[in-house]
Short mmCIF file of C-alpha atoms in Angstrom, two decimals:
data_model
loop_
_atom_site.label_atom_id
_atom_site.label_comp_id
_atom_site.label_asym_id
_atom_site.label_seq_id
_atom_site.Cartn_x
_atom_site.Cartn_y
_atom_site.Cartn_z
CA MET A 1199 -1.60 1.57 -4.63
CA SER A 1200 1.86 2.11 -6.06
CA ASP A 1201 5.15 2.37 -4.20
CA THR A 1202 5.09 6.15 -3.81
CA ALA A 1203 5.29 8.49 -0.85
CA THR A 1204 2.04 8.22 1.08
CA GLY A 1205 2.43 10.34 4.17
CA ALA A 1206 4.44 11.07 7.27
CA GLY A 1207 5.53 8.56 9.84
CA THR A 1208 5.22 9.17 13.55
CA GLY A 1209 8.18 11.54 13.18
CA THR A 1210 8.95 13.78 10.21
CA ALA A 1211 9.93 11.34 7.46
CA THR A 1212 7.62 10.38 4.62
CA TYR A 1213 7.30 6.73 3.65
CA THR A 1214 6.30 4.62 0.69
CA THR A 1215 3.62 1.95 0.52
CA ASP A 1216 6.32 -0.73 0.30
CA GLU A 1217 8.02 0.65 3.41
CA LEU A 1218 4.70 0.66 5.25
CA MET A 1219 4.09 -2.97 4.27
CA ILE A 1220 7.60 -4.14 5.18
CA VAL A 1221 7.63 -2.33 8.53
CA ASN A 1222 4.27 -3.86 9.50
CA ALA A 1223 5.48 -7.33 8.53
CA ALA A 1224 8.62 -6.80 10.64
CA ARG A 1225 6.46 -5.69 13.58
CA GLU A 1226 4.39 -8.84 13.33
CA LEU A 1227 7.56 -10.94 13.29
CA GLY A 1228 8.71 -9.00 16.33
CA ARG A 1229 5.51 -9.95 18.17
CA VAL A 1230 6.05 -13.59 17.26
CA ALA A 1231 9.70 -13.33 18.30
CA ALA A 1232 8.64 -12.13 21.74
CA SER A 1233 7.58 -15.73 22.43
CA GLY A 1234 11.25 -16.66 22.30
CA HIS A 1235 13.54 -16.74 19.23
CA PRO A 1236 11.22 -18.34 16.66
CA ILE A 1237 12.80 -20.10 13.70
CA VAL A 1238 11.70 -18.31 10.53
CA PHE A 1239 12.17 -20.01 7.15
CA THR A 1240 12.25 -17.04 4.79
CA GLY A 1241 12.20 -16.48 1.06
CA ILE A 1242 14.17 -13.91 -0.93
CA GLY A 1243 12.73 -10.49 -1.78
CA LEU A 1244 10.08 -8.84 0.39
CA PRO A 1245 10.04 -11.68 2.98
CA SER A 1246 13.81 -11.50 3.46
CA THR A 1247 13.73 -7.70 3.72
CA ALA A 1248 11.06 -7.75 6.45
CA ALA A 1249 12.70 -10.65 8.30
CA ASN A 1250 16.10 -8.96 8.36
CA LEU A 1251 14.51 -5.70 9.50
CA ALA A 1252 12.84 -7.57 12.37
CA ARG A 1253 16.18 -9.11 13.30
CA ARG A 1254 17.68 -5.63 13.61
CA LEU A 1255 14.78 -4.06 15.51
CA TYR A 1256 13.69 -6.67 18.04
CA ASP A 1257 15.21 -8.58 20.92
CA PRO A 1258 14.77 -11.50 21.02
CA ALA A 1259 15.26 -11.60 17.28
CA PRO A 1260 13.89 -14.26 14.92
CA VAL A 1261 16.36 -16.96 13.86
CA LEU A 1262 16.53 -16.78 10.06
CA VAL A 1263 16.75 -19.97 8.00
CA TYR A 1264 17.20 -20.09 4.23
CA GLU A 1265 16.57 -23.09 2.01
CA SER A 1266 20.20 -23.27 0.92
CA GLY A 1267 20.88 -24.74 4.39
CA CYS A 1268 21.85 -21.57 6.29
CA ILE A 1269 20.67 -21.49 9.91
CA GLY A 1270 20.85 -18.33 12.02
CA SER A 1271 21.91 -16.08 9.14
CA LYS A 1272 22.78 -12.49 10.07
CA PRO A 1273 23.51 -10.85 6.70
CA THR A 1274 24.96 -7.34 6.76
CA ARG A 1275 23.12 -6.63 3.48
CA LEU A 1276 20.08 -8.07 1.78
CA PRO A 1277 20.93 -11.36 0.04
CA LEU A 1278 20.53 -11.48 -3.73
CA SER A 1279 19.52 -15.15 -3.71
CA ILE A 1280 19.45 -18.17 -1.42
CA GLY A 1281 22.92 -18.96 -2.76
CA ASP A 1282 24.40 -15.59 -1.75
CA GLY A 1283 27.66 -16.22 0.11
CA GLU A 1284 26.71 -13.56 2.67
CA LEU A 1285 24.11 -15.96 4.08
CA GLY A 1286 26.60 -18.75 4.68
CA ASP A 1287 29.35 -16.45 5.95
CA THR A 1288 27.09 -14.98 8.65
CA SER A 1289 25.24 -18.16 9.70
CA ASP A 1290 25.50 -20.06 12.95
CA ALA A 1291 25.53 -23.28 10.91
CA VAL A 1292 25.26 -24.42 7.30
CA VAL A 1293 23.76 -27.83 6.61
CA SER A 1294 22.85 -29.69 3.43
CA VAL A 1295 19.65 -28.88 1.56
CA PRO A 1296 18.19 -32.37 2.29
CA GLU A 1297 18.86 -31.81 6.01
CA ILE A 1298 17.25 -28.35 6.11
CA PHE A 1299 14.07 -29.81 4.62
CA SER A 1300 13.89 -33.26 6.19
CA TYR A 1301 15.32 -32.65 9.67
CA TRP A 1302 14.24 -29.04 10.20
CA LEU A 1303 11.18 -28.23 8.11
CA GLN A 1304 9.36 -31.52 7.56
CA ALA A 1305 10.09 -32.62 11.12
CA GLY A 1306 8.24 -29.61 12.52
CA ARG A 1307 11.23 -27.62 13.80
CA VAL A 1308 10.36 -24.42 11.87
CA ASP A 1309 7.97 -22.09 13.68
CA LEU A 1310 7.13 -19.74 10.81
CA GLY A 1311 7.43 -19.78 7.03
CA PHE A 1312 7.59 -16.36 5.35
CA LEU A 1313 6.58 -16.33 1.68
CA GLY A 1314 5.62 -14.15 -1.27
CA GLY A 1315 4.15 -14.99 -4.65
CA ALA A 1316 2.70 -13.76 -7.93
CA GLN A 1317 -0.91 -14.74 -7.22
CA LEU A 1318 -2.86 -15.39 -4.03
CA ASP A 1319 -6.45 -16.62 -3.89
CA ARG A 1320 -9.25 -16.33 -1.34
CA PHE A 1321 -8.03 -19.40 0.56
CA ALA A 1322 -4.41 -18.17 0.68
CA ASN A 1323 -3.07 -20.58 -1.94
CA ILE A 1324 -0.01 -19.16 -3.73
CA ASN A 1325 0.99 -19.28 -7.39
CA SER A 1326 4.64 -18.76 -8.32
CA THR A 1327 4.68 -21.06 -11.38
CA VAL A 1328 2.70 -19.73 -14.38
CA ILE A 1329 0.14 -17.10 -15.29
CA GLY A 1330 -2.48 -18.55 -17.63
CA ASP A 1331 -2.72 -22.13 -18.88
CA TYR A 1332 0.14 -24.33 -17.67
CA GLU A 1333 0.95 -25.72 -21.13
CA HIS A 1334 0.72 -22.34 -22.85
CA PRO A 1335 1.16 -19.67 -20.17
CA SER A 1336 1.20 -15.95 -20.79
CA THR A 1337 4.00 -15.71 -18.21
CA ARG A 1338 6.27 -18.40 -16.83
CA LEU A 1339 7.37 -17.52 -13.30
CA PRO A 1340 10.50 -18.56 -11.35
CA GLY A 1341 8.74 -21.59 -9.89
CA ALA A 1342 8.26 -23.32 -6.58
CA GLY A 1343 11.66 -23.59 -4.95
CA GLY A 1344 11.10 -24.65 -1.36
CA ALA A 1345 7.82 -22.74 -0.96
CA PRO A 1346 5.47 -25.77 -1.26
CA GLU A 1347 7.25 -27.56 1.59
CA ILE A 1348 7.33 -24.40 3.69
CA ALA A 1349 3.60 -23.85 3.13
CA ALA A 1350 2.85 -27.48 3.99
CA SER A 1351 5.07 -27.99 7.02
CA ALA A 1352 5.88 -24.73 8.85
CA GLY A 1353 4.09 -24.17 12.15
CA ALA A 1354 2.48 -21.05 10.67
CA VAL A 1355 2.87 -19.08 7.45
CA MET A 1356 3.10 -15.34 6.85
CA VAL A 1357 2.66 -13.97 3.32
CA ILE A 1358 3.71 -10.54 2.09
CA MET A 1359 2.43 -9.28 -1.29
CA ARG A 1360 1.33 -6.08 -2.98
CA GLN A 1361 -2.46 -6.15 -3.24
CA SER A 1362 -4.03 -5.77 -6.68
CA LYS A 1363 -6.82 -7.42 -8.64
CA ARG A 1364 -4.19 -9.04 -10.86
CA ALA A 1365 -2.43 -10.65 -7.89
CA PHE A 1366 -5.36 -11.30 -5.51
CA VAL A 1367 -7.51 -13.61 -7.59
CA GLU A 1368 -10.61 -15.76 -7.07
CA ARG A 1369 -8.59 -18.89 -7.89
CA CYS A 1370 -4.88 -19.18 -8.69
CA ASP A 1371 -4.00 -20.12 -12.27
CA PHE A 1372 -1.66 -22.72 -10.75
CA ARG A 1373 -1.55 -23.82 -7.12
CA THR A 1374 2.18 -23.86 -6.31
CA SER A 1375 1.99 -23.65 -2.51
CA ILE A 1376 -1.11 -24.65 -0.59
CA GLY A 1377 -2.82 -22.34 1.84
CA TYR A 1378 -6.20 -23.78 2.76
CA GLY A 1379 -6.83 -25.51 -0.56
CA ASP A 1380 -10.55 -25.39 -1.36
CA GLY A 1381 -11.46 -24.24 2.16
CA ALA A 1382 -11.93 -25.57 5.66
CA GLY A 1383 -10.69 -29.12 6.22
CA HIS A 1384 -8.64 -29.41 3.03
CA ARG A 1385 -5.25 -29.29 4.75
CA GLU A 1386 -6.38 -31.94 7.22
CA ARG A 1387 -7.58 -34.23 4.40
CA LEU A 1388 -4.15 -33.96 2.82
CA GLY A 1389 -2.46 -34.82 6.10
CA LEU A 1390 -0.39 -31.63 6.26
CA ARG A 1391 1.27 -31.06 9.61
CA GLY A 1392 1.81 -27.29 9.25
CA GLY A 1393 -0.62 -24.69 10.57
CA GLY A 1394 -1.14 -22.84 7.29
CA PRO A 1395 -1.26 -19.08 6.59
CA LYS A 1396 -2.11 -16.90 9.59
CA TRP A 1397 -1.31 -13.44 8.17
CA VAL A 1398 -1.28 -11.91 4.71
CA ILE A 1399 0.34 -8.47 4.86
CA THR A 1400 -0.10 -6.13 1.90
CA ASP A 1401 0.44 -2.51 0.98
CA LEU A 1402 -3.20 -1.90 1.97
CA GLY A 1403 -3.45 -3.78 5.26
CA PHE A 1404 -3.78 -7.23 6.84
CA LEU A 1405 -5.86 -10.22 5.83
CA GLU A 1406 -6.37 -13.24 8.09
CA PRO A 1407 -8.27 -16.53 7.60
CA ASP A 1408 -11.83 -16.78 8.88
CA PRO A 1409 -11.69 -19.32 11.75
CA VAL A 1410 -14.61 -21.30 10.29
CA THR A 1411 -14.33 -21.05 6.49
CA CYS A 1412 -10.59 -20.27 6.17
CA GLU A 1413 -11.43 -17.58 3.59
CA LEU A 1414 -9.19 -14.51 3.86
CA VAL A 1415 -10.85 -11.55 5.56
CA MET A 1416 -9.52 -7.99 5.79
CA THR A 1417 -8.74 -7.34 9.45
CA ALA A 1418 -6.67 -4.15 9.40
CA LEU A 1419 -6.14 -1.11 7.17
CA HIS A 1420 -2.99 0.95 6.80
CA PRO A 1421 -3.18 4.72 7.37
CA GLY A 1422 -5.20 6.49 4.67
CA VAL A 1423 -6.48 3.27 3.07
CA THR A 1424 -10.22 2.85 2.52
CA ARG A 1425 -12.39 -0.25 2.29
CA GLU A 1426 -13.23 0.77 -1.27
CA GLN A 1427 -9.55 0.63 -2.23
CA CYS A 1428 -9.24 -2.87 -0.78
CA THR A 1429 -12.36 -4.10 -2.58
CA ALA A 1430 -11.12 -2.65 -5.89
CA ALA A 1431 -7.75 -4.39 -5.44
CA THR A 1432 -9.21 -7.85 -4.76
CA GLY A 1433 -10.49 -10.39 -7.28
CA TRP A 1434 -13.10 -11.94 -5.00
CA GLU A 1435 -15.93 -10.49 -2.90
CA LEU A 1436 -13.78 -9.29 -0.03
CA ARG A 1437 -15.18 -9.44 3.50
CA PHE A 1438 -14.16 -7.11 6.33
CA ALA A 1439 -13.85 -8.11 9.97
CA PRO A 1440 -16.43 -6.54 12.31
CA ASP A 1441 -13.62 -5.33 14.59
CA MET A 1442 -11.39 -3.75 11.94
CA ARG A 1443 -8.24 -2.15 13.30
CA ALA A 1444 -5.85 0.45 11.92
CA THR A 1445 -2.09 -0.05 11.66
CA LEU A 1446 0.33 2.64 12.78
CA PRO A 1447 2.61 4.53 10.38
CA PRO A 1448 6.34 3.74 10.49
CA THR A 1449 8.44 5.49 13.09
CA ASP A 1450 11.53 7.43 12.06
CA ALA A 1451 13.67 4.76 13.74
CA GLU A 1452 12.01 1.98 11.71
CA LEU A 1453 12.48 3.90 8.46
CA VAL A 1454 16.14 4.64 9.22
CA ALA A 1455 16.80 0.96 9.92
CA LEU A 1456 14.98 -0.21 6.79
CA ARG A 1457 16.67 2.29 4.48
CA ALA A 1458 20.09 1.47 5.89
CA LEU A 1459 19.41 -2.22 5.28
CA GLN A 1460 18.32 -1.58 1.68
CA ALA A 1461 21.29 0.72 1.00
CA ALA A 1462 23.93 -1.70 2.27
#
């Protein structure tokens, strides 16, 4: 499904599939934030957009951390990179990169890691390194950054990606950031302290890990999306939860806040 107008929100405004995905990710962050100011280690792009929208919409708001060492960032516009001066200027504190990883992330002080990627497989492993063979790839991607450490050490992980057969693959061409590895028990065998991916939010709906096998299962559909669309956009034999739910369309207030954020 492309980023085109898909329907009306709960008011009068139409919305795009990207807006639907971002709003639903922000809502989920808002639910997590209700437990009391969770620390969210967020990547640039879709994760940062959803995280900053959640910060504007919900109280208590998530505390945003970026791998450049910015803690409690409150950017007035979307950052262009982790090195964007807006992040440092609006932060509660700025620490060194070694400190943000060793003292905050690896020590278990980050509640939620929020990531994207180029490929995602059935066990929520992420590829952001290469498409194709590593030595002779068809596409060389930006690379890992801090994502492997976030995936390994954050208390939980949320992933946001557009769902297509090209991106949702049986097995990643390169495993940049671990989800559940080869399945149940793999994280434990590696000694990883983080809780692993709990939500994958796409332009079609939500996927969550099966509690026994850790394989991603479709648990919610966005308005107007069918099971057939999800199956066609997934590179493995996709399973659907027996208690499938439907997400709600964006409200006018959510769309106004998101569009203002993107226009700043």
